[in-house]
JSON list of C-alpha atoms in Angstrom, two decimals:
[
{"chain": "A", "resi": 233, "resn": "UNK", "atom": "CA", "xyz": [27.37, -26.93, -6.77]},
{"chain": "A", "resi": 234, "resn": "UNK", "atom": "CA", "xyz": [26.04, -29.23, -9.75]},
{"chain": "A", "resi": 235, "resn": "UNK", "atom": "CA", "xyz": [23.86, -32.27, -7.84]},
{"chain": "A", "resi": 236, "resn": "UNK", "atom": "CA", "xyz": [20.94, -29.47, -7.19]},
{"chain": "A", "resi": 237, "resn": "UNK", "atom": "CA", "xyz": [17.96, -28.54, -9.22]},
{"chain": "A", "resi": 238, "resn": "UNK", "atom": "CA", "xyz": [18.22, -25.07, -10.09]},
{"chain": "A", "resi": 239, "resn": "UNK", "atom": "CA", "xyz": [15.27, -22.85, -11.92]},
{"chain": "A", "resi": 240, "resn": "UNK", "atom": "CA", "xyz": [16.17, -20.69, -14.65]},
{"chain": "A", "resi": 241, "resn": "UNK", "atom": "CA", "xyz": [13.94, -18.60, -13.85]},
{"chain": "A", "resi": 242, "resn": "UNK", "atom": "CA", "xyz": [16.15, -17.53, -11.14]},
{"chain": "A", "resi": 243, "resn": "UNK", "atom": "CA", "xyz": [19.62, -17.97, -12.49]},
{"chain": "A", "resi": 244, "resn": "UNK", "atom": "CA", "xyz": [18.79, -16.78, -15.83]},
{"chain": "A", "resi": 245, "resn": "UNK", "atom": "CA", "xyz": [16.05, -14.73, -15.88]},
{"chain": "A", "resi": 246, "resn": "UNK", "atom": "CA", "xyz": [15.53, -13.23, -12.21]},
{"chain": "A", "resi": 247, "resn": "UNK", "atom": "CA", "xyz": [17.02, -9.78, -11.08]},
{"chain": "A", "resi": 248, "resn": "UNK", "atom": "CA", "xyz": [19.09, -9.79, -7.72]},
{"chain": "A", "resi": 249, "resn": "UNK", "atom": "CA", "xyz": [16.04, -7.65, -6.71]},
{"chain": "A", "resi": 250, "resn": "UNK", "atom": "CA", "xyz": [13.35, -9.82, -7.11]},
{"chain": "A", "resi": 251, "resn": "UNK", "atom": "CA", "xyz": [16.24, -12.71, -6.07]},
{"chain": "A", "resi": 252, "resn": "UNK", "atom": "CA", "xyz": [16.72, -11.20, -2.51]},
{"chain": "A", "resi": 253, "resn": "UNK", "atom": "CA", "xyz": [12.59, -10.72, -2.39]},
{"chain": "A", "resi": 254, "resn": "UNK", "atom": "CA", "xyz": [12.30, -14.65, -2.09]},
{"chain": "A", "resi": 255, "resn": "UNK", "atom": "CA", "xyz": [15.23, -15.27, -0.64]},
{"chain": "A", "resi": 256, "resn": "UNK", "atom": "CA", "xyz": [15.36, -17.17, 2.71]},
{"chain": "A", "resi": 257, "resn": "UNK", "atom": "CA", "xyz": [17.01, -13.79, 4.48]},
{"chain": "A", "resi": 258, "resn": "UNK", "atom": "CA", "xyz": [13.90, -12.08, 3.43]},
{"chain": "A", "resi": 259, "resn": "UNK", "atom": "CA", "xyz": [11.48, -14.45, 4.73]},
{"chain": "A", "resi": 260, "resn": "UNK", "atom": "CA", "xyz": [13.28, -15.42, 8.14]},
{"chain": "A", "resi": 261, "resn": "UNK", "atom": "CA", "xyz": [13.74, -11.61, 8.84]},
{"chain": "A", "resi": 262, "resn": "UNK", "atom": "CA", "xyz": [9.95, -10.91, 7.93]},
{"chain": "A", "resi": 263, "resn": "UNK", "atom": "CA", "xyz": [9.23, -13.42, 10.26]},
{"chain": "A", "resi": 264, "resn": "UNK", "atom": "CA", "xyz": [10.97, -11.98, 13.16]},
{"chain": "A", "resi": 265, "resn": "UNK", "atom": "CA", "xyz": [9.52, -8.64, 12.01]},
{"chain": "A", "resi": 266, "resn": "UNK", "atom": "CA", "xyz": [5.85, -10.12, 12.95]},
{"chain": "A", "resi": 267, "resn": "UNK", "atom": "CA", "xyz": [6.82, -11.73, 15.86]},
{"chain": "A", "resi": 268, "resn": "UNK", "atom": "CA", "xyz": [8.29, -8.23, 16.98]},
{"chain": "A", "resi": 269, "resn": "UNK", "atom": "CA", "xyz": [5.67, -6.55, 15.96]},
{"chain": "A", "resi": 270, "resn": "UNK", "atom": "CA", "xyz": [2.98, -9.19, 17.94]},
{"chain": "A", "resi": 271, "resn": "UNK", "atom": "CA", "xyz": [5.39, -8.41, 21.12]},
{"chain": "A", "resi": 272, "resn": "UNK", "atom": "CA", "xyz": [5.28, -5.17, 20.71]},
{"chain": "A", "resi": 273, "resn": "UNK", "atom": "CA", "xyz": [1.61, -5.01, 20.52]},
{"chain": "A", "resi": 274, "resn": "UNK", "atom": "CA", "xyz": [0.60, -7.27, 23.02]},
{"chain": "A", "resi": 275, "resn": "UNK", "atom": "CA", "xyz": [3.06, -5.05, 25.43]},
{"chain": "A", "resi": 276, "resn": "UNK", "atom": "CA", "xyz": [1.45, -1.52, 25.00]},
{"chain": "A", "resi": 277, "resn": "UNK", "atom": "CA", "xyz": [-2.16, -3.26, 24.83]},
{"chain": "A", "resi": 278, "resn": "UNK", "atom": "CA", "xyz": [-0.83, -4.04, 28.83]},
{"chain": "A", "resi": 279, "resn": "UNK", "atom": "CA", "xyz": [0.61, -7.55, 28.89]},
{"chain": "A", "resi": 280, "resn": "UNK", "atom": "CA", "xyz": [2.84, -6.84, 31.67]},
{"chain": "A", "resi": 281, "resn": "UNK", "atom": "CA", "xyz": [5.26, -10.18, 31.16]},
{"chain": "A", "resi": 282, "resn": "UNK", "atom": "CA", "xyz": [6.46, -8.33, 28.22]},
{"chain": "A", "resi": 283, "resn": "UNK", "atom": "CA", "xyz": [8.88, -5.41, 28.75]},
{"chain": "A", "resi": 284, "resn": "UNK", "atom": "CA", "xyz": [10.64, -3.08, 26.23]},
{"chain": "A", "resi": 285, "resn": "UNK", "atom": "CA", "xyz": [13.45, -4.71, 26.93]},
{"chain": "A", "resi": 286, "resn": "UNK", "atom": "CA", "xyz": [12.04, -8.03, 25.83]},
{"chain": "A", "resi": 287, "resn": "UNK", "atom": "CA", "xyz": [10.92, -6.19, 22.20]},
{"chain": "A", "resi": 288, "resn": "UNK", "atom": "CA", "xyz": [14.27, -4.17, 22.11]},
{"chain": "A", "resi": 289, "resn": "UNK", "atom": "CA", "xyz": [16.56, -7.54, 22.41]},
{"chain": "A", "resi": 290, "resn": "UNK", "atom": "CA", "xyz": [13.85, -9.13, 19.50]},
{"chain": "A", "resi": 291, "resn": "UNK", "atom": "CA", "xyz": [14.77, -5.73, 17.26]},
{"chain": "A", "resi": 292, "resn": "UNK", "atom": "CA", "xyz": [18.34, -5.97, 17.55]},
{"chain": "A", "resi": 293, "resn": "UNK", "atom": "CA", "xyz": [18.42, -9.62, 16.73]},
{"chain": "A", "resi": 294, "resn": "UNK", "atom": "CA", "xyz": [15.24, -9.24, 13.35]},
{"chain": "A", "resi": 295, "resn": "UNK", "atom": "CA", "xyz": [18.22, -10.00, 10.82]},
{"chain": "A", "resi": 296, "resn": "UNK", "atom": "CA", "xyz": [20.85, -12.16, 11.92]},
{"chain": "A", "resi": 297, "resn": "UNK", "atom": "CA", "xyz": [19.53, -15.60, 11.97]},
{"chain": "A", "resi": 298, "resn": "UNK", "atom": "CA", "xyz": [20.99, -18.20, 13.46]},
{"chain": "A", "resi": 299, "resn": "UNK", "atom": "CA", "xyz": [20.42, -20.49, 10.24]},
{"chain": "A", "resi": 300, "resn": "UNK", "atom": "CA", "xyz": [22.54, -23.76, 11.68]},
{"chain": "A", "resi": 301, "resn": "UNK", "atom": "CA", "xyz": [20.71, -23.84, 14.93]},
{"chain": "A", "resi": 302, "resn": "UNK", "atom": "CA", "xyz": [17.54, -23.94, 13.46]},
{"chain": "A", "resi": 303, "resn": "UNK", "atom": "CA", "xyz": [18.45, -26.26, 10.97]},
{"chain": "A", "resi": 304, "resn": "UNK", "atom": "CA", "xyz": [19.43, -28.74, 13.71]},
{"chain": "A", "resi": 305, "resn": "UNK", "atom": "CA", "xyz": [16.30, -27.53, 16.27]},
{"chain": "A", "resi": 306, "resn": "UNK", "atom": "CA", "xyz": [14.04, -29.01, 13.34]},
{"chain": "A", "resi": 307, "resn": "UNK", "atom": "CA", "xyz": [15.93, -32.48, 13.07]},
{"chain": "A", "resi": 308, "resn": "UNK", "atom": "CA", "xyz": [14.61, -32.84, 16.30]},
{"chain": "A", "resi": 309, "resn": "UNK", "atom": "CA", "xyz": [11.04, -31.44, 16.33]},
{"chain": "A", "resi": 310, "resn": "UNK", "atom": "CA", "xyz": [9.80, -31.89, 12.60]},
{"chain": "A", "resi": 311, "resn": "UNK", "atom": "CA", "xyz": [8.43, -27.91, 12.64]},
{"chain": "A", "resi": 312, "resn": "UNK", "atom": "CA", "xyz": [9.76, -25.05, 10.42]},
{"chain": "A", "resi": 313, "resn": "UNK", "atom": "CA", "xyz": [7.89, -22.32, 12.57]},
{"chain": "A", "resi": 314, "resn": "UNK", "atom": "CA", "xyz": [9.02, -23.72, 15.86]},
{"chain": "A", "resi": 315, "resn": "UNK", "atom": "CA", "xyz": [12.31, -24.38, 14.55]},
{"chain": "A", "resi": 316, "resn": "UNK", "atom": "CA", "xyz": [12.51, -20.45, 13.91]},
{"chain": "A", "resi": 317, "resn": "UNK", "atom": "CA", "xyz": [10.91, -19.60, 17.14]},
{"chain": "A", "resi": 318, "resn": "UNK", "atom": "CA", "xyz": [13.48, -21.54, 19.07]},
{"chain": "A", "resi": 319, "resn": "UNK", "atom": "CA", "xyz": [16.43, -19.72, 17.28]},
{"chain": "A", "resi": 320, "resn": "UNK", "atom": "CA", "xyz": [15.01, -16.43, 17.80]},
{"chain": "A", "resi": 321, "resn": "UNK", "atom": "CA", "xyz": [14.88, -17.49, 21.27]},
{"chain": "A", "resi": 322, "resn": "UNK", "atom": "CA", "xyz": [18.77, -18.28, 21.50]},
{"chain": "A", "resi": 323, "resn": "UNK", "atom": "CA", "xyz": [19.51, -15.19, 19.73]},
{"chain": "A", "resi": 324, "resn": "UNK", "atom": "CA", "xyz": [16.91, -12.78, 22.45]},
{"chain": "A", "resi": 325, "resn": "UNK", "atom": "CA", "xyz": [17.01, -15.03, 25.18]},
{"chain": "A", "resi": 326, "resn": "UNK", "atom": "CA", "xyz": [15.14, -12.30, 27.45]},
{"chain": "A", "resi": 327, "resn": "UNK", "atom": "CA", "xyz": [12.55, -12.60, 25.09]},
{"chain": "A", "resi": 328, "resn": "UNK", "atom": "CA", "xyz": [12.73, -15.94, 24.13]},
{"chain": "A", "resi": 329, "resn": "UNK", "atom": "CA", "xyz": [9.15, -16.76, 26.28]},
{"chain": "A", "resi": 330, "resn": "UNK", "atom": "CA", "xyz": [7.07, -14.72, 24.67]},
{"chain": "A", "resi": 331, "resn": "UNK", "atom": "CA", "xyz": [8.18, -15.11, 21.10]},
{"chain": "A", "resi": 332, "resn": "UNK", "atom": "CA", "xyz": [4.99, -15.93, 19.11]},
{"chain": "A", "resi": 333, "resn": "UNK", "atom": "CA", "xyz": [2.77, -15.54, 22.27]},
{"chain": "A", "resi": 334, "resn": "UNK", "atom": "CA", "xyz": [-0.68, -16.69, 21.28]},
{"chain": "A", "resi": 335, "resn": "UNK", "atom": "CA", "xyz": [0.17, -17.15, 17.92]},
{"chain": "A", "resi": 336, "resn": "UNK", "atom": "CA", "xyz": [-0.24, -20.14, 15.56]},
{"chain": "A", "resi": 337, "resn": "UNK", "atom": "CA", "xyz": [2.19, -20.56, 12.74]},
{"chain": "A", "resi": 338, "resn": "UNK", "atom": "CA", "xyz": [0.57, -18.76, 9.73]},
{"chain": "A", "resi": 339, "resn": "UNK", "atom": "CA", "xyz": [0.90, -15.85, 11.49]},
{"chain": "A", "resi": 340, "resn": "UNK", "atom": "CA", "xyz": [3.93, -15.88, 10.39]},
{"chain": "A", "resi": 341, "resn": "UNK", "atom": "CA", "xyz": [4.25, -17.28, 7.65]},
{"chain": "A", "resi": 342, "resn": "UNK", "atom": "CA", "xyz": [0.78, -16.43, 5.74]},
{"chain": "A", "resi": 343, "resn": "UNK", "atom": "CA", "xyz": [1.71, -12.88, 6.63]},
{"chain": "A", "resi": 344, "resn": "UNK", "atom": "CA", "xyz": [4.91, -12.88, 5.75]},
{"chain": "A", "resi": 345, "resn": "UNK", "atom": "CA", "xyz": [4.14, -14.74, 2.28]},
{"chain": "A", "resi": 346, "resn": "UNK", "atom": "CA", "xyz": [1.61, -11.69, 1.56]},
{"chain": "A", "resi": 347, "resn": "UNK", "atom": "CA", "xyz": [4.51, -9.08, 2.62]},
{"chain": "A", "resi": 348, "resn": "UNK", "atom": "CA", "xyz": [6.70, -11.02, 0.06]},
{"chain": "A", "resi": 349, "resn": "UNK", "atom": "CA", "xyz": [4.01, -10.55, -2.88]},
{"chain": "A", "resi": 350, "resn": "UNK", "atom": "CA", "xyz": [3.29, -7.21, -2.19]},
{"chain": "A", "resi": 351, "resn": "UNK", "atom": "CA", "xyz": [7.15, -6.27, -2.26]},
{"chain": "A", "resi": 352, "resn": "UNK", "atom": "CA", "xyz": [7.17, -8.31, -5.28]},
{"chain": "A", "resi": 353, "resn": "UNK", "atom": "CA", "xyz": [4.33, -6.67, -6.99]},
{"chain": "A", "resi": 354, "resn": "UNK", "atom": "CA", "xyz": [5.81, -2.83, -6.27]},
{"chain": "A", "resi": 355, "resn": "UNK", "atom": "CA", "xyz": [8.92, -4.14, -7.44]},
{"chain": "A", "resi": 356, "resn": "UNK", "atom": "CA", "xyz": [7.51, -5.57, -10.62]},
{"chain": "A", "resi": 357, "resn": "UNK", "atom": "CA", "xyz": [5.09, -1.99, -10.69]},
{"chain": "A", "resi": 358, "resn": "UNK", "atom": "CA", "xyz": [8.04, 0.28, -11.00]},
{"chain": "A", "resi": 359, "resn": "UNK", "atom": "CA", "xyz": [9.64, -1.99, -13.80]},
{"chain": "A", "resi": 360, "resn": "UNK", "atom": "CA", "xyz": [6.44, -2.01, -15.89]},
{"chain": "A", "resi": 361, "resn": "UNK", "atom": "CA", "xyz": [6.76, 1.74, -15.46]},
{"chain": "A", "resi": 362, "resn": "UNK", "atom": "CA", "xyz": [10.40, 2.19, -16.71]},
{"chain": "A", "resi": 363, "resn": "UNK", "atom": "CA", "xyz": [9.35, -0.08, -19.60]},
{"chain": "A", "resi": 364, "resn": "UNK", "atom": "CA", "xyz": [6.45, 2.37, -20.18]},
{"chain": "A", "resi": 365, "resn": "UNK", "atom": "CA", "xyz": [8.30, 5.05, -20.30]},
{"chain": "A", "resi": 366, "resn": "UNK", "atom": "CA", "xyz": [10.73, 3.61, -22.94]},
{"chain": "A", "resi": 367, "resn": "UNK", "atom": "CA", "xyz": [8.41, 2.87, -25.37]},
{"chain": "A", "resi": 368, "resn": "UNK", "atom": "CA", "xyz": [6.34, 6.00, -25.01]},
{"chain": "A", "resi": 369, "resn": "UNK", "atom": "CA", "xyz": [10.05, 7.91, -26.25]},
{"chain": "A", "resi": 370, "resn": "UNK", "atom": "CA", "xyz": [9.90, 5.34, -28.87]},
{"chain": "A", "resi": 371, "resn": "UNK", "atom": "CA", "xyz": [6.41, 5.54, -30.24]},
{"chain": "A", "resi": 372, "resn": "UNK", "atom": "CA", "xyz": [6.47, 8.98, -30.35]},
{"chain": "A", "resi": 373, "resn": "UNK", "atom": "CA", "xyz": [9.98, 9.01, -32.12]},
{"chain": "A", "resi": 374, "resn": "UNK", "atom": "CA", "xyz": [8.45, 6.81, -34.74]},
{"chain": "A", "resi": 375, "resn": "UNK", "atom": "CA", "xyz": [4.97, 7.81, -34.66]},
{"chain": "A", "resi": 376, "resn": "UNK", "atom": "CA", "xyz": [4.93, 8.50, -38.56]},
{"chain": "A", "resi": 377, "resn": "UNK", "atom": "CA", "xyz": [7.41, 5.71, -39.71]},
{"chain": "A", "resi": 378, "resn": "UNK", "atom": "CA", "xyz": [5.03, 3.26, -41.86]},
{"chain": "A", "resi": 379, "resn": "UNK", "atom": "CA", "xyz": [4.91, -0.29, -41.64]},
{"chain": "A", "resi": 380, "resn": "UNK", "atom": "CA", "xyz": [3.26, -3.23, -42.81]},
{"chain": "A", "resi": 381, "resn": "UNK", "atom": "CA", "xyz": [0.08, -4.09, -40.85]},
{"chain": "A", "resi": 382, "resn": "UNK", "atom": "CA", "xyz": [-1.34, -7.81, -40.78]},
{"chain": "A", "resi": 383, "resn": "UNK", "atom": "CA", "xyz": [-4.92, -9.13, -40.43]},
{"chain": "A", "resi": 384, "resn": "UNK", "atom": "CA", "xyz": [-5.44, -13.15, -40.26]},
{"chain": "A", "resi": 385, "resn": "UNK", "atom": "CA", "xyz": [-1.89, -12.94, -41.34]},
{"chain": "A", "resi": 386, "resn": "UNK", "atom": "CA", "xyz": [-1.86, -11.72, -44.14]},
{"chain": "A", "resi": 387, "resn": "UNK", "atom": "CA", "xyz": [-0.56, -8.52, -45.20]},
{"chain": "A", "resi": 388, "resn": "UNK", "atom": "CA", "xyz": [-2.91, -5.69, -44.98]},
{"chain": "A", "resi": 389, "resn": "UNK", "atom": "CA", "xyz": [-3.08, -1.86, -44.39]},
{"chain": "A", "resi": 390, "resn": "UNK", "atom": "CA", "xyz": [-0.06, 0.29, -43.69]},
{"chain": "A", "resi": 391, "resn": "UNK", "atom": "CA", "xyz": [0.30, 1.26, -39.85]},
{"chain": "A", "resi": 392, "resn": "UNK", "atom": "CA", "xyz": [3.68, 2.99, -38.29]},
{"chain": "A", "resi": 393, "resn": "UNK", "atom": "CA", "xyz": [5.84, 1.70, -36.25]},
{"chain": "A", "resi": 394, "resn": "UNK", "atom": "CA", "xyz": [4.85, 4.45, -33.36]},
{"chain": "A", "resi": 395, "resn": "UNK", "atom": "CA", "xyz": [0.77, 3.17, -34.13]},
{"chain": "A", "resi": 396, "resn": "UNK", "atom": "CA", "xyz": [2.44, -0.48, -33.18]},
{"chain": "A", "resi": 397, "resn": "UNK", "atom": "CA", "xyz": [4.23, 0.69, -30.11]},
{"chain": "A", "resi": 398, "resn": "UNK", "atom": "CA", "xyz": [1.39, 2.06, -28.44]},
{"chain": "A", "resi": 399, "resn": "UNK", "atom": "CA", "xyz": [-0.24, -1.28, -28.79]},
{"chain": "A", "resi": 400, "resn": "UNK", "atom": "CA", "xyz": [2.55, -2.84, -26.70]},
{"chain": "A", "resi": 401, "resn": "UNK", "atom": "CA", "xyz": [2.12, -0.17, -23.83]},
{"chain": "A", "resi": 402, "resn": "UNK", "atom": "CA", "xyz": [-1.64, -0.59, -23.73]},
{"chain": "A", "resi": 403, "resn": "UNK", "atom": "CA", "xyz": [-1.32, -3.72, -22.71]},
{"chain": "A", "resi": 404, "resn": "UNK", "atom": "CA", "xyz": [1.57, -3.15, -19.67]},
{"chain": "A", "resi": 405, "resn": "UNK", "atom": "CA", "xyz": [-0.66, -0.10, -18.49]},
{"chain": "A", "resi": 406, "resn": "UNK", "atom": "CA", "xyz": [-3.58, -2.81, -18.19]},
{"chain": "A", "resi": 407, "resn": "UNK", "atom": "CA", "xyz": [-1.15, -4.60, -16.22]},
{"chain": "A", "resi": 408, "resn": "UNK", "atom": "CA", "xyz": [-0.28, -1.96, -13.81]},
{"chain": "A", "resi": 409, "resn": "UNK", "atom": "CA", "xyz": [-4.04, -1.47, -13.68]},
{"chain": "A", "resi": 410, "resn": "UNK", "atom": "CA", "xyz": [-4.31, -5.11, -12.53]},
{"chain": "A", "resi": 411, "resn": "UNK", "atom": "CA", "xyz": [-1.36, -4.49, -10.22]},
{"chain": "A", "resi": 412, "resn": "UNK", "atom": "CA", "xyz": [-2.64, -1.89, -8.16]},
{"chain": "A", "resi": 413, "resn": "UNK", "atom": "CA", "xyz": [-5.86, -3.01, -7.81]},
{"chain": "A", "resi": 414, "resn": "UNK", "atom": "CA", "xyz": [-4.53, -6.09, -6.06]},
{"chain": "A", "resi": 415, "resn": "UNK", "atom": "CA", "xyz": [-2.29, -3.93, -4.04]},
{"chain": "A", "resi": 416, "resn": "UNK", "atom": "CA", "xyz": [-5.57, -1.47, -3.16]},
{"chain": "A", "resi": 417, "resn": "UNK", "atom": "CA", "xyz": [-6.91, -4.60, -1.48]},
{"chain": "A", "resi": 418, "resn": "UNK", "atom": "CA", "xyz": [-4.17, -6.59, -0.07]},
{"chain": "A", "resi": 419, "resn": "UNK", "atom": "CA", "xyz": [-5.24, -7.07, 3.68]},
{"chain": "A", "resi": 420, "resn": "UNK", "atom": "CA", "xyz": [-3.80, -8.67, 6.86]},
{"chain": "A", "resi": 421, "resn": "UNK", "atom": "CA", "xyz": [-4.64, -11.90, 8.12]},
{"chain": "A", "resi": 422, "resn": "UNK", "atom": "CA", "xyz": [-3.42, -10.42, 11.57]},
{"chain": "A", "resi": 423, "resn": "UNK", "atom": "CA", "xyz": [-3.71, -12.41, 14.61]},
{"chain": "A", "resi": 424, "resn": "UNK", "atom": "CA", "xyz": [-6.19, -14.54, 15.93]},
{"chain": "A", "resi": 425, "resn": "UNK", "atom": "CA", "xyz": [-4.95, -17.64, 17.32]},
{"chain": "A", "resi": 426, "resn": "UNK", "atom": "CA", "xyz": [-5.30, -21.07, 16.23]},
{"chain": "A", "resi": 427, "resn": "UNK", "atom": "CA", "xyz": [-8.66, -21.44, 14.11]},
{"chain": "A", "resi": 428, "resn": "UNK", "atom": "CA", "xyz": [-9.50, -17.77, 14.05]},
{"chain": "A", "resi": 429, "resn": "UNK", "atom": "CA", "xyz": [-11.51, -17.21, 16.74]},
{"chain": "A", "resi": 430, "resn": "UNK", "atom": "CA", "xyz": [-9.03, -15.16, 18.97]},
{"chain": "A", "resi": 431, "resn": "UNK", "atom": "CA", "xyz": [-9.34, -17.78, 21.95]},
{"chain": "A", "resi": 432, "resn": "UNK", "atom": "CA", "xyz": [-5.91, -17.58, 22.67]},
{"chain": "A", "resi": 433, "resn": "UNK", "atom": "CA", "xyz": [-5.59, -13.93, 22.82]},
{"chain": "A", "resi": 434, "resn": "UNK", "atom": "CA", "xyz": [-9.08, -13.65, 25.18]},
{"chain": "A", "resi": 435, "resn": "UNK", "atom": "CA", "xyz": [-7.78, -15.47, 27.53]},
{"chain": "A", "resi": 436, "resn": "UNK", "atom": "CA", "xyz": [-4.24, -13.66, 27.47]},
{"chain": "A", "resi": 437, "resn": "UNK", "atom": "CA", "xyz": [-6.57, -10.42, 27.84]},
{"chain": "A", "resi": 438, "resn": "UNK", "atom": "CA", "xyz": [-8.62, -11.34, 29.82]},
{"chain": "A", "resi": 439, "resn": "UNK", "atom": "CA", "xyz": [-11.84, -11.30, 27.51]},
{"chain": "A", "resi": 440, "resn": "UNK", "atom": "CA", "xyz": [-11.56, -7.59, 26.04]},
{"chain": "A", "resi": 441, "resn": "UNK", "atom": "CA", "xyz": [-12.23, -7.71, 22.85]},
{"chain": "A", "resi": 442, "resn": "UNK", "atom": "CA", "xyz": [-10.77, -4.06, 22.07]},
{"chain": "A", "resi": 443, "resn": "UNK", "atom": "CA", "xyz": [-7.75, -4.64, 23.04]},
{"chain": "A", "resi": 444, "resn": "UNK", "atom": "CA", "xyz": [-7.25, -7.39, 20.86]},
{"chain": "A", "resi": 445, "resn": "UNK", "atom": "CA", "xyz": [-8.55, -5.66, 17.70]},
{"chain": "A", "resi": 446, "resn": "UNK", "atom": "CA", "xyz": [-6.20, -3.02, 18.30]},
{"chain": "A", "resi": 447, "resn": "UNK", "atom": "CA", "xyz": [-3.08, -5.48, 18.62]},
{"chain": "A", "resi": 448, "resn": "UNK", "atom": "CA", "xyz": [-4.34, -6.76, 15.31]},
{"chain": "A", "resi": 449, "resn": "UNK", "atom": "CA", "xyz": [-4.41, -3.38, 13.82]},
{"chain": "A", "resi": 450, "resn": "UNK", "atom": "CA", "xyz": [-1.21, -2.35, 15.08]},
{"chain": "A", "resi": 451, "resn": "UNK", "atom": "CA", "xyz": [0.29, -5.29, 13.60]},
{"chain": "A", "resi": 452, "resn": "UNK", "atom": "CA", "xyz": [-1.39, -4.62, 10.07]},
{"chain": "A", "resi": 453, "resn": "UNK", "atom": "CA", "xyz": [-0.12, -0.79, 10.37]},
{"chain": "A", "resi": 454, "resn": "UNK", "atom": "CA", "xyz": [3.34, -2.03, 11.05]},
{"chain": "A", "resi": 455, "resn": "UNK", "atom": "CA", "xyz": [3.52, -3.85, 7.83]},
{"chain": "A", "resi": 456, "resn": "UNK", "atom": "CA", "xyz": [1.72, -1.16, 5.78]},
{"chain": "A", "resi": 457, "resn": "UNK", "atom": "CA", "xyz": [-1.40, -2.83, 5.61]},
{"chain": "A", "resi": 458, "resn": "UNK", "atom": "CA", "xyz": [-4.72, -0.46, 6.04]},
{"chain": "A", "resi": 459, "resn": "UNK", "atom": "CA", "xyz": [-6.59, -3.26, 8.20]},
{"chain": "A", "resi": 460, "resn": "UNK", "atom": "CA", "xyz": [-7.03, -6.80, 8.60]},
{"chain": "A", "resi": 461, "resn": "UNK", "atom": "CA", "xyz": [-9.89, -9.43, 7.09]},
{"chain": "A", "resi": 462, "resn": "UNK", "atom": "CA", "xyz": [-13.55, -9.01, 9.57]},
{"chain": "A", "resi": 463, "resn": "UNK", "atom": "CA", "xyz": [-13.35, -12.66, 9.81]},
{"chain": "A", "resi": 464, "resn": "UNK", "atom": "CA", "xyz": [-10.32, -15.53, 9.22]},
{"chain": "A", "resi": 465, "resn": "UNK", "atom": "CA", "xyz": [-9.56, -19.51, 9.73]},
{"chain": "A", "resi": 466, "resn": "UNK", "atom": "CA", "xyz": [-5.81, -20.41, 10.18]},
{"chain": "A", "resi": 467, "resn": "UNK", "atom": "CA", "xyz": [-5.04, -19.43, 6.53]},
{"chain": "A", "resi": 468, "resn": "UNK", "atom": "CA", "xyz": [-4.93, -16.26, 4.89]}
]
């Protein structure tokens, strides 16, 4: 197919790795993981219209979507999230009433977008390290091999090649540095309903507040996150 724009930095440059990481399978399936993981919560924090049977039928359905019928579902109602819902729906139809209970759509897809970076970020993290690695054997192979050094570009003081090297690694060790410092404080949004304020969810529980901030850690735990942000609007 010719009559579509298509980045580069994708079909040139992109591994099938970090390809698959923003691929549409990854993001629809991450989205079904949450909405498993929200049933799955809300059922063992004693929402009794939600049975393991209901979260089993969601599992076994988290990664074949039903692409065409939510492609036509959101000719009709203008909504990517709802679209998806509806689809999982056909797909689990046990479970299809409580998909997303109490949710609002970044949920989904602000959680999911922060599963995707994270993912992205390891990836990205084990590259640098290979990299590393390289050019450490190569430094030290050619630690004593002299070369030309430059200052305001113009020739200057002998270095060696190794010297040179270890330039180029001190600056991808920075960036792991940078990496995992992001990834030390990546958070979840979790939960809480339309604006933030959990209304949704203290009225599905009835007011009781600790049963809701355990849902929402449950749901960060599934994901691999240590904990959720004290406070949240819609958005991550």
């Amino acid at each position: 197919m010719h009559d579509r724009y298509e980045s580069p930095l994708s079909s040139r440059y992109a591994s099938d790795e970090m390809q698959y990481i923003f691929s549409p399978d990854k993001k629809f399936s991450t989205w079904r993981r949450l909405w498993v993981a929200l049933a799955r919560a809300e059922m063992k924090q004693g929402l009794t219209n939600i049975t393991p049977e209901m979260v089993a039928e969601l599992e076994a359905h988290v990664d074949d979507i039903n692409y065409e019928v939510a492609i036509e579902r959101e000719k009709l109602v203008r909504h990517d999230v709802m679209s998806h819902v509806y689809a999982y729906g056909q797909a689990a139809p046990s479970a299809a009433g409580v998909i997303h209970l109490g949710a609002t759509s970044c949920y989904v897809t602000d959680n999911a977008d922060m599963v995707i970076y994270r993912d992205a970020m390891q990836y990205i993290r084990g590259e640098l390290i290979k990299v590393i690695a390289n050019l450490a054997g190569f430094a030290d192979r050619y630690k004593a091999l002299p070369t030309l050094g430059y200052t305001h570009y113009q020739p200057a003081q002998l270095v060696t090649v190794g010297k040179r090297a270890t330039l180029w690694m001190q600056d991808l060790v920075s960036d792991v540095s940078e990496i995992d410092y992001v990834l030390s404080t990546l958070k979840s949004l979790g939960c809480r309903g339309t604006t933030g304020t959990e209304a949704s969810f203290m009225d599905l529980f009835e007011g009781d507040e600790a049963r809701i901030d355990q849902m929402n850690r449950m749901i960060a735990a599934d994901f691999g996150f240590d904990g959720c942000f004290d406070v949240c609007g819609q958005t991550y």
